Amino acid sequence: MLAATVVVASAATTPIYLDESRPIEERVDDLLPRLTLDEKLAIIHAQSKFSSAGVARLGIPTFWTDDGPHGVRPDVLWDEWEQAGATNDSCVAFPALTCLAATWHPELAHRYGVALGEEARYRGKDMILGPGVNIYRTPLNGRNFEYMGEDPCLASLMVVPYVRGLQSLGVSACIKHYALNNNEHERHTTNVVVDDRALHEIYLPAFKAAVQQGGAWAIMGAYNLYNNEHLCHNRVMLNDILKRDWQFDGVVVSDWGGAHDTWQAINNGLDMEFGTWTDGLSEGARNAYDNYHLALPYKKLLLEGKVPMATLDEKVRRVLRLMMRTTLATRPRGSMCSQEHYQTARDVAAEGIVLLKNDKNLLPIDPARHRRVLVVGENAIKMMTVGGGSSSLKAQHEILPLDGLRQRLEADGVTVDYARGYVGDPTGEYNGVTTGQSLKDDRPAAVLLAEAVEKARQADVVIFIGGLNKAAFQDSEGDDHKSYGLPYNQDQLIEALARANKNLVVVNISGNAVAMPWRGQVPAIVQGWFLGSEAGTSLARVLVGDDNPSGKLPFSWYERLEDCGAHSVGDYPGTRRADENIWDEHYREGIYVGYRWLDKNKLKPAFAFGHGLSYTTFALSNAHLTGNTATVTVTNTGRRAGSEVVQLYITDVKSSVDRPAKELKAFKKVHLQPGESQVLTFDITRDMLSYYDSNSGQWTAEPGDFIVRLGTASDRLPINLKFKLQ
Ligand code: BGC
C-alpha cells in the first residue's frame, strides 16, 4: 500500500517537461511558459567561451558545446582561450574529415560519430561543433582538411551517418559552416555571389542531407556573407531555405563572433549566439556576454515593444527542443580513449589513406628485399594534432610516422634511418596546448639536403614524408595557402632524392592537393592526410601492406592551380569594394566545381576524383540494367584481400540546360578475398537524374536518355549503360 502511494505521489510531482515518456513538443509547451524573460534570453546566448546558461531553478543544466570535428577539444578557461589545466581532457584524435571522406565508407562515418559521441559524453559535452561540409572549391582553402571534399553526393552520403552516430549518444551535431564558406582568406568580409543552381546543386546538398536525413539538431552559420548579409543572420539562407523549405526544427548557432547586427540576429533566423565581440568590444580575453546582440540589446527592443515576443519564443522553443534531445534526456555516460575508439581511428586511417601511384609495385615495402629503409622529412617526426585552429586537440598520444615505421619494420630486422631533409615549422602550440617537441634544427638547408641525399644513396628504399602542416597559411583556420606548391623547398629535395634513389616513396601529409612537379620522377606516391592519434601506426600498416589501401580521392588533384575553376574564372579570392571592407567573390564557374570543371574544359588532373589504387586488382563484369536497377559484379582478381569502391555516375545525354558531363550519384564499398566476387545493385532514382531549375525553384528530371556509368574512379568508368526516363 505504502509503495503504491509513493509512486503516485512522485508521478504527480514530475513536471511534464521532465517526463521523458511524453512527446518532446508537449514537454517544450510545458516548459516555455515557465520561463521568465531573463531566463529566455539567457538560454539563447553564451555565458562563457563554450557554454550557455540553463535554468538552475527548474533543474535545467548548463549547455556545453565543444569543437569538433576530429576529437573533443580540451577545456579552456571559463572566459579565456587559455587551457583550463584539466588533467582528464586528453582525447583520441581521429583522422581529419578529408580522410574520413576518402574512405568512401559510410559505415565508418557512423562509427566515427559514435566514438566521438562517447568521448563527448564522457567529457560532459552536449554539442560537438561539427562536422563541416563546405565544398572543396579551391585547393588553397586553409580549412579543407575539416571538410569532406568537392562532391555533394560524396559529402552527403558521408555526413549523414556521422551525424546519426554522434547524436545516438544524445550529443548534438552542429553542421558547419552554413554555407558558402569555401575559403578562409577574408572570411569575415567576403560576400559570395553565386547563382541559384550552383547553390542548390553544389553547395547546399550536404547541409540538406545532414538536416533531413541525418536529423541534425543544430547548424552553425558561416562567417562570410551572402546577399550582403552575414550568414549567421541571413534571411534567405536561414529563414527561407533552412527553416521554411527544409523544415529544420533545430537550432541555428552563430559561429564564434559571427553575429554583427542586432536586428538581423533577431529576425533572420539566428537562435543561439556564441563568441561574439559586440558593441565595439574587440577580440580579447574577456567578453561581456550581456552585450551580445541576443542579450541586453534584444531585451531593450522587446521591452520597448519594437520586436515581437513571438520571435523570441520561437528561438527559445528551438533551444528547449535541443535540451530535450540532449541535457534533459537520459543518455549513456560515454567513454574516453577506449581501445574501440583507437581501433576506429586506425580503421578510418587504413581505409582513407590513398595510394595515388605505385609504379612497378614498389609498395608495399617488403622487409625481405628492403633491408635498409631511409625516412626523410619533417612530417615523419612532427605532431599534427596540435594547431590548425579550432579543431586542435590534446591527444592522449600521437604516434609519429617515423616511430610507427620503426616499430613495424625493426621487428622484421629492417634498419630504419632518418634524415630531416628540410626544416618547416618547428613550433607546436595552440591555445596553451604544446606538443612538447623540440624540432629546432639550425643547420643550413643545403646541409640538410646533402645529408638526406647522401643517406638516400645507401638505402634500399626511401620514404619521404612531407607535405603541409597546421601552421598559419597552411592547413589552418583563418588563412589560405599562398600558393599551390609545397612549402620549404620540398620540391627541390624530392627531386634530389629521386635522382639519388629510384625506389622513392613520397607520402604527402595534408588536407589539400599540392602541385607535384616531380610526379613523373617518383614511382610511388601516397596521400596521407592528418591521421590523428594513430598516424604512425596507420601509415606503417599501409606502407608495409598489413592494410591494403582502399582510399579514394574526395577531390580532383589538379595538375596546375589554373586548372581549377575557382582560379580560372571564379574570381578567387574576390575583389574589395572601393568604398567598404567587403570582398565580393563571384563563383563564376557556377556548377562546374572539381571534376565537373575538368570534364567541361577537357583538362586532365594529376589524379582524378575517386582515384585510389590497391595492392590487389579488381574487375567489373556482368553489368546490366533491369528497370531502374543497375547491377554489376565486382571481383578481386589479385592475390590479396582488399576493398574496392564501385562508383556510379550519371550523364544526361540531352538536356534543355547545360549539364555536367557526369555526376557522382551513388557508390558502394566492398571487401573481397582473392578470387571472391560480389554482385552490387544500385537503384536509379529520379533525384539522381535531376537538376535544379532556378526558374521554378524545383528539382527537375527531363524525360529522355541518360547514361549510367560504372567504374572505380571518375576517370575509370568502363561500363556505360543506357537508361531512358519516360
Ligand atoms: C570556428 C568554428 C569553431 C568556433 C569555436 C570558430 O573560429 O570557425 O568552426 O567551432 O570557432 O571554436
XYZ file of C-alpha atoms and ligand atoms in Angstrom:
738
model
C 0.000 0.000 0.000
C 2.699 2.372 1.060
C 4.806 1.704 -2.067
C 1.843 2.405 -4.342
C 1.185 5.720 -2.600
C 4.784 6.828 -3.053
C 4.738 6.036 -6.776
C 1.544 8.004 -7.334
C 2.872 10.956 -5.355
C 6.166 11.197 -7.296
C 4.449 10.807 -10.681
C 2.134 13.634 -9.758
C 5.035 15.934 -8.926
C 7.148 15.240 -12.033
C 6.555 18.225 -14.268
C 5.579 17.404 -17.820
C 8.773 18.910 -19.249
C 10.867 16.412 -17.288
C 8.739 13.428 -18.200
C 10.634 11.632 -20.940
C 7.689 9.400 -21.745
C 5.890 12.439 -23.180
C 6.405 13.767 -26.701
C 9.085 16.421 -26.927
C 6.717 19.101 -28.247
C 4.418 18.616 -25.272
C 7.368 18.996 -22.917
C 8.500 22.149 -24.713
C 4.944 23.562 -24.488
C 5.002 22.914 -20.780
C 8.402 24.443 -20.163
C 8.232 27.571 -22.274
C 5.648 29.487 -20.183
C 7.537 28.685 -17.007
C 10.496 30.816 -18.106
C 10.884 34.488 -17.254
C 12.023 36.917 -19.930
C 15.547 36.964 -18.495
C 15.699 33.190 -18.422
C 14.596 33.041 -22.036
C 17.265 35.495 -23.073
C 19.895 33.703 -21.012
C 19.486 30.404 -22.843
C 19.871 31.912 -26.317
C 23.378 33.269 -25.939
C 26.707 32.280 -24.494
C 27.721 32.737 -20.869
C 31.302 31.560 -21.351
C 33.567 30.626 -24.243
C 31.734 27.351 -24.867
C 28.610 27.244 -22.717
C 25.187 28.803 -22.463
C 23.064 29.016 -19.348
C 20.480 26.508 -18.274
C 17.764 27.403 -15.783
C 19.034 26.226 -12.437
C 15.803 26.828 -10.545
C 13.976 24.460 -12.917
C 16.692 21.836 -12.925
C 17.807 22.607 -16.474
C 21.549 22.103 -16.793
C 24.093 24.409 -18.366
C 24.533 23.589 -22.051
C 28.106 22.706 -23.068
C 29.420 22.880 -26.602
C 32.903 21.997 -27.796
C 34.881 21.567 -31.007
C 34.896 19.375 -33.167
C 35.129 17.747 -35.547
C 38.106 15.350 -35.144
C 38.022 14.792 -31.407
C 36.793 16.625 -28.310
C 38.777 19.815 -27.824
C 40.469 20.296 -24.442
C 38.793 22.618 -21.953
C 39.707 26.278 -21.941
C 39.100 28.640 -19.049
C 35.583 29.947 -18.489
C 36.160 33.183 -20.356
C 39.640 32.935 -21.784
C 41.148 30.956 -24.581
C 43.930 29.528 -22.434
C 43.830 25.969 -21.132
C 41.744 25.282 -18.049
C 44.500 22.934 -16.967
C 42.273 19.888 -16.740
C 44.042 16.575 -16.491
C 41.165 14.468 -17.766
C 40.657 16.052 -21.174
C 43.164 14.189 -23.333
C 41.283 12.537 -26.129
C 41.573 10.231 -29.104
C 42.347 12.326 -32.178
C 40.512 10.802 -35.114
C 41.728 11.265 -38.692
C 40.662 14.547 -40.268
C 37.382 14.655 -42.165
C 39.137 14.669 -45.560
C 40.481 11.245 -44.608
C 37.068 10.080 -43.477
C 35.609 11.233 -46.806
C 38.415 9.393 -48.620
C 37.265 6.096 -47.087
C 34.060 6.318 -49.143
C 32.670 4.103 -46.414
C 29.523 5.431 -44.715
C 29.633 2.762 -42.011
C 32.984 4.087 -40.883
C 31.490 7.572 -40.688
C 28.850 6.142 -38.366
C 31.494 4.521 -36.163
C 33.421 7.791 -36.154
C 30.315 9.662 -34.971
C 29.573 7.095 -32.255
C 33.152 7.104 -30.946
C 33.250 10.896 -30.893
C 29.865 10.986 -29.200
C 31.118 8.640 -26.494
C 34.148 10.839 -25.876
C 31.919 13.925 -25.816
C 29.556 12.355 -23.304
C 32.365 11.317 -21.025
C 33.628 14.880 -21.105
C 30.171 16.288 -20.397
C 29.659 17.952 -23.753
C 26.171 18.385 -25.190
C 27.079 19.596 -28.655
C 30.055 18.957 -30.905
C 30.819 21.815 -33.282
C 30.987 19.815 -36.463
C 31.116 18.089 -38.850
C 31.916 20.516 -41.663
C 30.681 20.004 -45.196
C 31.762 23.105 -47.079
C 32.627 22.115 -50.613
C 36.272 21.914 -51.667
C 36.228 24.708 -54.233
C 39.903 25.620 -54.217
C 42.935 23.666 -53.012
C 44.129 26.848 -51.312
C 41.377 26.824 -48.678
C 43.184 26.518 -45.360
C 40.263 24.655 -43.843
C 39.579 21.975 -46.425
C 41.050 19.358 -44.090
C 37.975 19.772 -41.874
C 35.567 19.147 -44.752
C 34.500 16.243 -46.961
C 35.707 17.076 -50.435
C 34.385 18.551 -53.651
C 31.378 16.432 -54.427
C 27.900 16.985 -52.984
C 26.916 13.323 -53.275
C 30.020 12.029 -51.505
C 29.804 14.655 -48.748
C 26.083 13.956 -48.270
C 26.452 10.199 -48.018
C 29.336 10.554 -45.553
C 27.905 13.279 -43.309
C 24.562 11.608 -42.623
C 25.917 8.547 -40.755
C 28.415 10.714 -38.835
C 25.537 12.863 -37.549
C 23.352 9.888 -36.722
C 26.187 8.147 -34.915
C 27.088 11.205 -32.859
C 23.507 12.060 -31.968
C 22.725 8.469 -30.985
C 24.659 9.337 -27.819
C 22.433 12.335 -27.081
C 25.143 14.734 -28.261
C 24.054 17.283 -30.839
C 25.977 17.704 -34.056
C 26.370 21.278 -35.260
C 26.836 21.181 -39.026
C 29.198 23.876 -40.201
C 29.751 26.352 -41.744
C 26.373 27.041 -43.353
C 27.136 27.941 -46.110
C 29.464 29.109 -48.882
C 32.461 29.378 -46.548
C 34.804 27.990 -49.182
C 37.916 29.953 -48.328
C 39.411 31.369 -45.162
C 41.053 34.454 -46.636
C 38.951 37.480 -45.547
C 36.371 35.095 -44.178
C 34.508 37.753 -42.174
C 34.246 40.172 -45.073
C 33.752 38.017 -48.169
C 30.366 38.343 -49.863
C 29.789 35.311 -52.065
C 27.914 35.853 -55.302
C 26.730 32.533 -56.680
C 23.915 31.513 -58.982
C 20.978 29.594 -57.544
C 21.733 26.468 -59.494
C 25.268 26.159 -58.152
C 23.991 26.973 -54.675
C 21.434 24.173 -54.740
C 23.348 21.596 -56.779
C 26.827 22.015 -55.315
C 26.978 23.977 -52.073
C 23.775 23.035 -50.221
C 23.097 19.297 -50.730
C 25.385 18.058 -47.947
C 23.844 20.515 -45.470
C 20.378 19.484 -46.585
C 21.226 15.802 -46.211
C 22.675 16.409 -42.740
C 19.458 18.145 -41.729
C 16.852 15.997 -43.436
C 18.411 12.549 -43.481
C 20.885 12.927 -40.648
C 18.333 14.746 -38.496
C 20.936 17.234 -37.256
C 19.782 19.140 -34.189
C 21.930 22.213 -34.862
C 23.716 24.051 -37.625
C 26.348 26.780 -37.456
C 26.145 29.899 -39.607
C 29.270 30.775 -41.565
C 31.410 33.854 -41.007
C 31.125 35.226 -44.519
C 28.284 36.973 -46.316
C 25.799 36.011 -48.989
C 23.359 38.504 -50.488
C 25.204 41.158 -48.493
C 24.109 39.669 -45.175
C 26.329 37.741 -42.811
C 25.424 34.088 -42.884
C 24.840 33.876 -39.139
C 21.759 36.024 -39.665
C 20.900 35.619 -43.299
C 17.253 35.783 -44.237
C 17.367 33.702 -47.406
C 19.691 31.025 -46.141
C 18.228 30.605 -42.653
C 14.588 31.660 -42.713
C 13.723 30.689 -46.262
C 15.864 27.712 -47.234
C 16.790 26.060 -43.943
C 13.734 26.649 -41.818
C 10.904 27.052 -44.335
C 11.944 24.811 -47.237
C 13.870 22.141 -45.371
C 11.664 22.268 -42.265
C 14.688 22.324 -39.959
C 13.397 22.183 -36.376
C 16.771 22.568 -34.658
C 18.929 25.455 -33.566
C 20.985 27.876 -35.639
C 24.180 28.637 -33.728
C 26.364 31.592 -34.700
C 29.978 30.920 -35.453
C 32.131 32.402 -32.707
C 31.923 36.109 -33.311
C 29.802 35.682 -36.418
C 26.836 37.877 -35.403
C 27.129 41.538 -36.344
C 23.730 43.139 -36.283
C 21.050 43.020 -33.578
C 18.070 43.481 -35.848
C 19.249 40.799 -38.266
C 20.227 38.478 -35.419
C 16.690 38.747 -34.075
C 14.823 38.478 -37.345
C 16.945 36.435 -39.712
C 16.943 33.043 -38.124
C 19.755 33.021 -35.549
C 18.779 31.079 -32.409
C 21.900 30.942 -30.240
C 24.696 33.485 -30.250
C 28.201 32.440 -29.302
C 31.595 34.045 -29.158
C 30.664 37.472 -30.397
C 32.643 40.581 -29.671
C 29.917 43.166 -29.747
C 29.409 46.882 -29.317
C 32.938 47.803 -30.065
C 34.409 45.136 -27.810
C 37.276 43.659 -29.664
C 38.653 40.182 -29.569
C 40.251 39.654 -26.219
C 40.471 37.632 -23.101
C 37.133 38.759 -21.714
C 33.786 39.334 -23.344
C 30.771 40.993 -21.826
C 28.076 38.476 -22.587
C 25.327 40.898 -21.639
C 26.302 42.955 -24.640
C 25.616 40.175 -27.075
C 23.072 41.010 -29.752
C 20.727 38.379 -28.344
C 21.162 39.615 -24.741
C 20.517 43.153 -23.430
C 20.210 44.821 -26.855
C 17.461 42.303 -27.645
C 15.817 42.820 -24.261
C 15.732 46.564 -24.786
C 13.936 46.208 -28.112
C 11.488 43.732 -26.593
C 10.668 45.992 -23.676
C 10.216 48.950 -25.976
C 7.777 46.837 -27.980
C 9.845 47.222 -31.131
C 10.151 43.484 -31.767
C 7.532 40.830 -31.024
C 7.788 38.342 -28.178
C 6.742 35.605 -30.615
C 10.115 35.717 -32.365
C 11.889 35.210 -29.052
C 9.574 32.347 -28.126
C 10.316 30.687 -31.440
C 14.045 30.760 -30.697
C 13.517 29.569 -27.127
C 11.287 26.771 -28.337
C 14.098 25.544 -30.593
C 16.650 25.739 -27.793
C 14.328 23.894 -25.409
C 13.807 21.223 -28.057
C 17.586 20.868 -28.244
C 17.715 20.469 -24.469
C 15.025 17.791 -24.552
C 17.210 15.931 -27.035
C 20.377 16.354 -25.007
C 20.667 17.705 -21.469
C 17.126 16.730 -20.489
C 17.352 13.249 -21.991
C 18.610 10.084 -20.362
C 21.901 9.446 -22.141
C 24.742 6.960 -21.990
C 27.710 8.087 -19.925
C 30.201 7.600 -22.717
C 33.845 6.620 -22.523
C 37.253 8.107 -23.297
C 40.300 6.765 -25.042
C 38.962 3.235 -25.212
C 40.552 0.533 -27.336
C 37.454 0.664 -29.556
C 37.989 4.361 -30.214
C 41.616 3.821 -31.166
C 40.540 0.965 -33.400
C 38.035 3.245 -35.101
C 40.780 5.840 -35.630
C 43.038 3.158 -37.158
C 40.280 1.771 -39.372
C 39.380 5.201 -40.723
C 43.035 5.907 -41.458
C 43.597 2.486 -43.045
C 40.672 2.976 -45.398
C 41.281 6.674 -46.029
C 44.959 6.700 -46.980
C 45.110 6.921 -50.773
C 47.681 5.123 -52.878
C 47.985 7.599 -55.722
C 50.728 5.964 -57.736
C 52.626 2.695 -57.453
C 54.847 2.024 -60.447
C 56.362 -1.432 -60.672
C 54.626 -2.281 -57.398
C 57.293 -0.550 -55.357
C 54.854 -0.641 -52.467
C 54.209 -2.387 -50.186
C 57.618 -2.322 -48.588
C 58.959 -5.829 -48.468
C 61.106 -6.471 -45.381
C 62.787 -9.354 -47.245
C 64.094 -7.066 -50.004
C 64.080 -3.645 -48.401
C 66.587 -4.189 -45.616
C 67.693 -0.568 -45.302
C 64.880 1.970 -45.219
C 65.557 5.684 -45.072
C 62.825 8.018 -43.864
C 63.202 11.694 -44.801
C 61.121 14.727 -43.940
C 59.764 16.813 -41.126
C 56.289 15.355 -41.206
C 57.721 11.991 -40.191
C 58.523 13.466 -36.784
C 56.031 16.300 -36.366
C 52.892 16.087 -34.263
C 49.888 17.235 -36.253
C 47.108 17.059 -33.679
C 48.086 20.451 -32.238
C 47.436 23.508 -34.420
C 45.238 24.341 -37.364
C 42.701 26.407 -35.404
C 39.613 25.336 -33.509
C 39.991 21.656 -34.416
C 43.280 21.494 -32.483
C 43.346 18.736 -29.869
C 45.153 17.459 -26.801
C 45.652 13.866 -27.813
C 46.314 11.198 -25.208
C 49.027 10.036 -27.554
C 50.097 10.614 -31.128
C 52.215 8.018 -32.837
C 54.588 9.698 -35.240
C 55.148 8.213 -38.698
C 58.839 7.558 -38.056
C 58.052 5.750 -34.803
C 55.290 3.743 -36.446
C 57.598 2.657 -39.260
C 60.446 1.836 -36.900
C 58.252 -0.231 -34.680
C 56.793 -2.147 -37.598
C 59.950 -2.656 -39.668
C 62.573 -3.188 -36.989
C 60.576 -6.181 -35.789
C 61.441 -7.735 -39.157
C 65.099 -6.858 -38.829
C 64.952 -3.889 -41.193
C 67.225 -0.930 -40.427
C 65.343 2.362 -40.394
C 67.432 5.518 -40.656
C 66.191 9.095 -40.666
C 67.232 12.388 -42.212
C 65.376 15.653 -41.612
C 65.832 16.922 -45.186
C 64.273 20.347 -44.510
C 63.031 22.488 -41.678
C 59.455 23.664 -41.976
C 57.572 24.656 -38.867
C 59.389 23.707 -35.674
C 56.734 25.251 -33.392
C 53.910 23.321 -31.787
C 51.446 25.254 -29.643
C 47.766 26.117 -29.748
C 45.750 27.843 -27.041
C 48.248 26.726 -24.460
C 48.482 23.086 -25.570
C 52.065 22.380 -26.509
C 53.396 19.342 -28.270
C 56.498 19.358 -26.099
C 58.505 18.540 -29.187
C 61.775 20.209 -29.928
C 62.026 20.384 -33.704
C 64.535 23.187 -33.945
C 67.375 22.457 -36.344
C 69.649 25.330 -37.288
C 71.666 23.579 -39.967
C 71.521 25.360 -43.341
C 69.074 23.988 -45.932
C 71.900 22.827 -48.205
C 73.433 20.764 -45.404
C 70.114 19.109 -44.579
C 69.518 18.306 -48.230
C 73.016 16.932 -48.767
C 72.727 14.703 -45.716
C 69.394 13.270 -46.923
C 70.719 12.649 -50.434
C 73.855 11.002 -49.141
C 71.857 8.654 -46.922
C 69.380 8.011 -49.755
C 72.193 6.595 -51.886
C 72.833 3.926 -49.258
C 69.212 2.860 -48.774
C 67.145 0.141 -50.446
C 64.083 2.332 -50.318
C 63.499 5.960 -49.340
C 60.228 7.148 -47.792
C 59.842 10.899 -47.921
C 57.175 12.135 -45.504
C 56.410 15.805 -46.035
C 53.595 17.975 -47.306
C 51.796 20.666 -45.349
C 51.273 21.195 -41.645
C 48.940 23.079 -39.317
C 50.875 26.351 -39.188
C 49.373 29.640 -40.390
C 48.881 29.845 -44.161
C 48.990 26.074 -44.436
C 46.171 23.727 -43.459
C 44.955 26.032 -40.784
C 41.897 28.098 -39.938
C 41.843 31.813 -40.676
C 44.046 31.941 -43.764
C 44.512 30.224 -47.091
C 47.660 28.857 -48.656
C 49.600 31.459 -50.531
C 50.468 29.117 -53.376
C 49.732 25.638 -54.720
C 53.330 24.492 -54.401
C 54.823 22.643 -51.454
C 56.493 24.951 -48.922
C 60.057 24.838 -47.542
C 61.735 23.855 -50.823
C 60.406 20.338 -50.580
C 60.150 20.071 -54.376
C 63.874 20.539 -54.709
C 64.547 17.946 -52.027
C 62.173 15.387 -53.565
C 63.791 15.830 -56.966
C 67.231 15.326 -55.455
C 66.069 12.205 -53.622
C 64.533 10.827 -56.820
C 67.893 11.234 -58.548
C 69.714 9.562 -55.654
C 67.448 6.542 -55.298
C 64.987 5.123 -57.792
C 62.963 3.481 -55.025
C 61.435 6.671 -53.698
C 58.046 6.786 -51.991
C 56.543 10.219 -51.347
C 53.963 10.428 -48.588
C 52.139 13.733 -48.652
C 50.554 14.744 -45.369
C 47.881 17.399 -45.906
C 44.188 18.107 -46.233
C 44.673 19.625 -49.664
C 46.154 18.802 -53.018
C 49.503 20.404 -53.779
C 51.464 20.847 -57.006
C 53.686 17.847 -57.747
C 56.139 18.935 -60.434
C 58.197 15.802 -59.672
C 55.276 13.407 -60.133
C 56.821 11.722 -63.171
C 60.121 11.057 -61.414
C 58.685 9.432 -58.289
C 57.454 5.837 -58.618
C 55.179 5.700 -55.565
C 53.001 8.463 -54.088
C 50.707 8.166 -51.091
C 48.232 10.749 -49.778
C 48.486 10.541 -46.010
C 46.088 13.237 -44.607
C 46.181 14.301 -40.961
C 45.696 10.933 -39.359
C 45.354 11.731 -35.657
C 46.470 9.694 -32.662
C 47.390 6.589 -34.599
C 49.018 8.321 -37.559
C 52.298 6.410 -37.426
C 50.762 3.008 -36.859
C 48.250 3.522 -39.641
C 50.750 4.778 -42.192
C 53.180 1.982 -41.422
C 50.469 -0.631 -41.800
C 49.571 0.635 -45.260
C 53.162 1.150 -46.417
C 54.152 -2.338 -45.321
C 50.951 -3.907 -46.623
C 49.373 -5.077 -43.379
C 46.438 -2.967 -44.529
C 45.656 -2.904 -48.219
C 44.911 0.713 -49.210
C 41.386 1.417 -50.400
C 41.029 5.196 -50.051
C 39.776 7.231 -52.990
C 40.355 10.935 -53.512
C 37.441 13.076 -52.334
C 38.627 15.853 -54.649
C 40.335 16.323 -58.001
C 44.084 16.684 -57.754
C 44.754 19.497 -60.213
C 47.930 19.485 -62.223
C 48.089 23.268 -62.003
C 46.107 25.745 -59.936
C 44.749 27.343 -63.128
C 43.027 24.027 -63.878
C 40.633 24.735 -61.014
C 37.516 26.680 -61.980
C 37.722 28.993 -58.960
C 41.149 30.142 -60.123
C 40.460 30.094 -63.819
C 37.259 32.155 -63.947
C 35.964 32.028 -60.421
C 37.296 35.299 -59.040
C 39.095 33.772 -56.021
C 39.574 35.455 -53.550
C 37.225 38.200 -54.679
C 37.610 41.904 -55.156
C 37.499 44.505 -52.419
C 34.810 47.122 -52.821
C 36.113 50.619 -53.326
C 34.076 52.145 -50.528
C 33.916 49.447 -47.848
C 35.821 46.495 -46.493
C 33.773 43.834 -48.268
C 35.201 41.439 -50.809
C 32.761 40.322 -53.499
C 33.664 36.860 -54.694
C 31.817 35.769 -57.810
C 31.633 31.994 -58.156
C 31.638 32.362 -61.936
C 32.419 28.709 -62.554
C 28.864 28.025 -61.307
C 28.078 24.325 -61.037
C 31.422 23.418 -62.622
C 33.393 22.611 -59.494
C 36.098 19.922 -59.329
C 35.785 17.172 -61.914
C 32.763 18.900 -63.406
C 35.070 21.760 -64.408
C 37.835 19.458 -65.641
C 35.393 17.479 -67.785
C 33.853 20.592 -69.274
C 37.231 22.013 -70.214
C 38.772 18.694 -71.239
C 41.522 19.022 -68.671
C 43.299 16.037 -67.215
C 44.051 16.145 -63.495
C 47.210 14.779 -61.924
C 44.909 12.376 -60.069
C 41.191 12.196 -60.620
C 38.381 12.498 -58.128
C 37.597 8.992 -56.894
C 41.042 7.676 -57.827
C 42.945 5.372 -55.483
C 44.991 2.220 -56.064
C 45.200 -1.052 -54.190
C 47.769 -3.809 -53.733
C 45.313 -6.127 -55.417
C 43.290 -5.760 -58.622
C 39.579 -5.722 -59.279
C 37.414 -6.309 -62.320
C 33.850 -5.302 -63.032
C 31.655 -7.587 -65.111
C 28.080 -8.612 -65.932
C 26.739 -5.085 -65.782
C 23.148 -4.574 -66.822
C 20.067 -2.520 -66.186
C 16.762 -4.087 -65.270
C 14.086 -1.465 -64.981
C 15.516 1.128 -62.642
C 18.145 -1.154 -61.171
C 21.748 -1.261 -62.318
C 23.616 -4.445 -61.463
C 27.349 -5.097 -61.633
C 29.652 -7.814 -60.362
C 32.945 -6.848 -58.771
C 35.699 -9.453 -58.436
C 39.016 -9.360 -56.618
C 41.313 -10.624 -59.372
C 44.550 -10.270 -57.411
C 46.338 -12.148 -54.682
C 45.499 -10.107 -51.600
C 42.274 -9.342 -49.807
C 41.211 -5.767 -50.419
C 38.387 -3.289 -50.747
C 37.108 -1.503 -53.810
C 34.667 1.359 -54.251
C 32.305 0.957 -57.171
C 31.216 4.415 -58.262
C 28.111 5.316 -60.243
C 27.948 8.497 -62.302
C 25.071 9.791 -64.422
C 25.230 11.610 -67.737
C 22.195 13.362 -69.147
C 22.520 12.800 -72.891
C 20.305 15.649 -73.999
C 19.032 18.394 -71.782
C 17.438 21.787 -72.152
C 20.042 23.190 -69.755
C 23.790 22.865 -69.650
C 24.695 19.853 -67.520
C 27.998 18.390 -66.334
C 29.449 15.577 -68.452
C 28.884 13.268 -65.500
C 27.993 13.454 -61.833
C 28.548 11.026 -58.977
C 25.221 9.742 -57.725
C 25.992 6.598 -55.730
C 28.823 4.317 -54.621
C 29.388 1.128 -52.664
C 32.488 -0.172 -50.981
C 33.069 -3.912 -50.792
C 35.744 -6.019 -49.135
C 36.743 -9.124 -51.095
C 39.086 -12.040 -50.592
C 41.274 -13.036 -53.569
C 39.029 -14.556 -56.230
C 35.867 -13.505 -54.433
C 33.025 -11.704 -56.250
C 30.059 -9.722 -55.142
C 27.014 -8.587 -57.056
C 26.095 -4.967 -56.411
C 22.836 -3.262 -57.256
C 22.010 0.415 -57.478
C 18.534 1.859 -57.795
C 18.380 4.753 -60.213
C 16.044 7.277 -58.630
C 14.512 10.391 -60.130
C 16.651 12.508 -57.781
C 19.781 11.127 -59.418
C 18.636 12.391 -62.811
C 17.503 15.838 -61.724
C 18.955 19.300 -61.933
C 17.890 22.389 -60.037
C 15.688 24.583 -62.196
C 16.321 28.112 -60.983
C 13.231 29.458 -62.705
C 10.813 27.218 -60.879
C 12.960 26.627 -57.818
C 12.309 22.895 -58.299
C 14.435 19.833 -58.991
C 13.585 18.586 -62.471
C 14.285 15.347 -64.330
C 13.695 15.696 -68.027
C 12.458 12.604 -69.861
C 14.947 11.174 -72.327
C 18.219 9.276 -72.465
C 20.743 9.040 -69.679
C 23.946 7.042 -69.352
C 24.707 5.200 -66.152
C 28.475 4.961 -65.834
C 30.106 2.471 -63.503
C 33.732 2.166 -62.553
C 36.336 2.651 -59.864
C 37.352 6.308 -60.367
C 35.898 9.335 -62.132
C 38.417 8.742 -64.932
C 37.989 4.961 -64.976
C 34.364 4.262 -65.863
C 34.470 1.357 -68.296
C 30.784 0.486 -68.043
C 28.176 2.609 -69.790
C 24.532 1.597 -69.613
C 21.765 3.397 -71.461
C 18.818 4.439 -69.369
C 15.617 6.065 -70.575
C 13.411 8.185 -68.382
C 9.878 8.020 -69.829
C 35.410 28.366 -35.994
C 34.365 27.322 -35.696
C 34.542 26.830 -34.289
C 34.447 28.012 -33.340
C 34.595 27.641 -31.866
C 35.461 29.452 -34.943
O 36.594 30.233 -35.111
O 35.176 28.912 -37.267
O 34.455 26.268 -36.605
O 33.608 25.839 -33.996
O 35.476 28.935 -33.656
O 35.877 27.255 -31.571
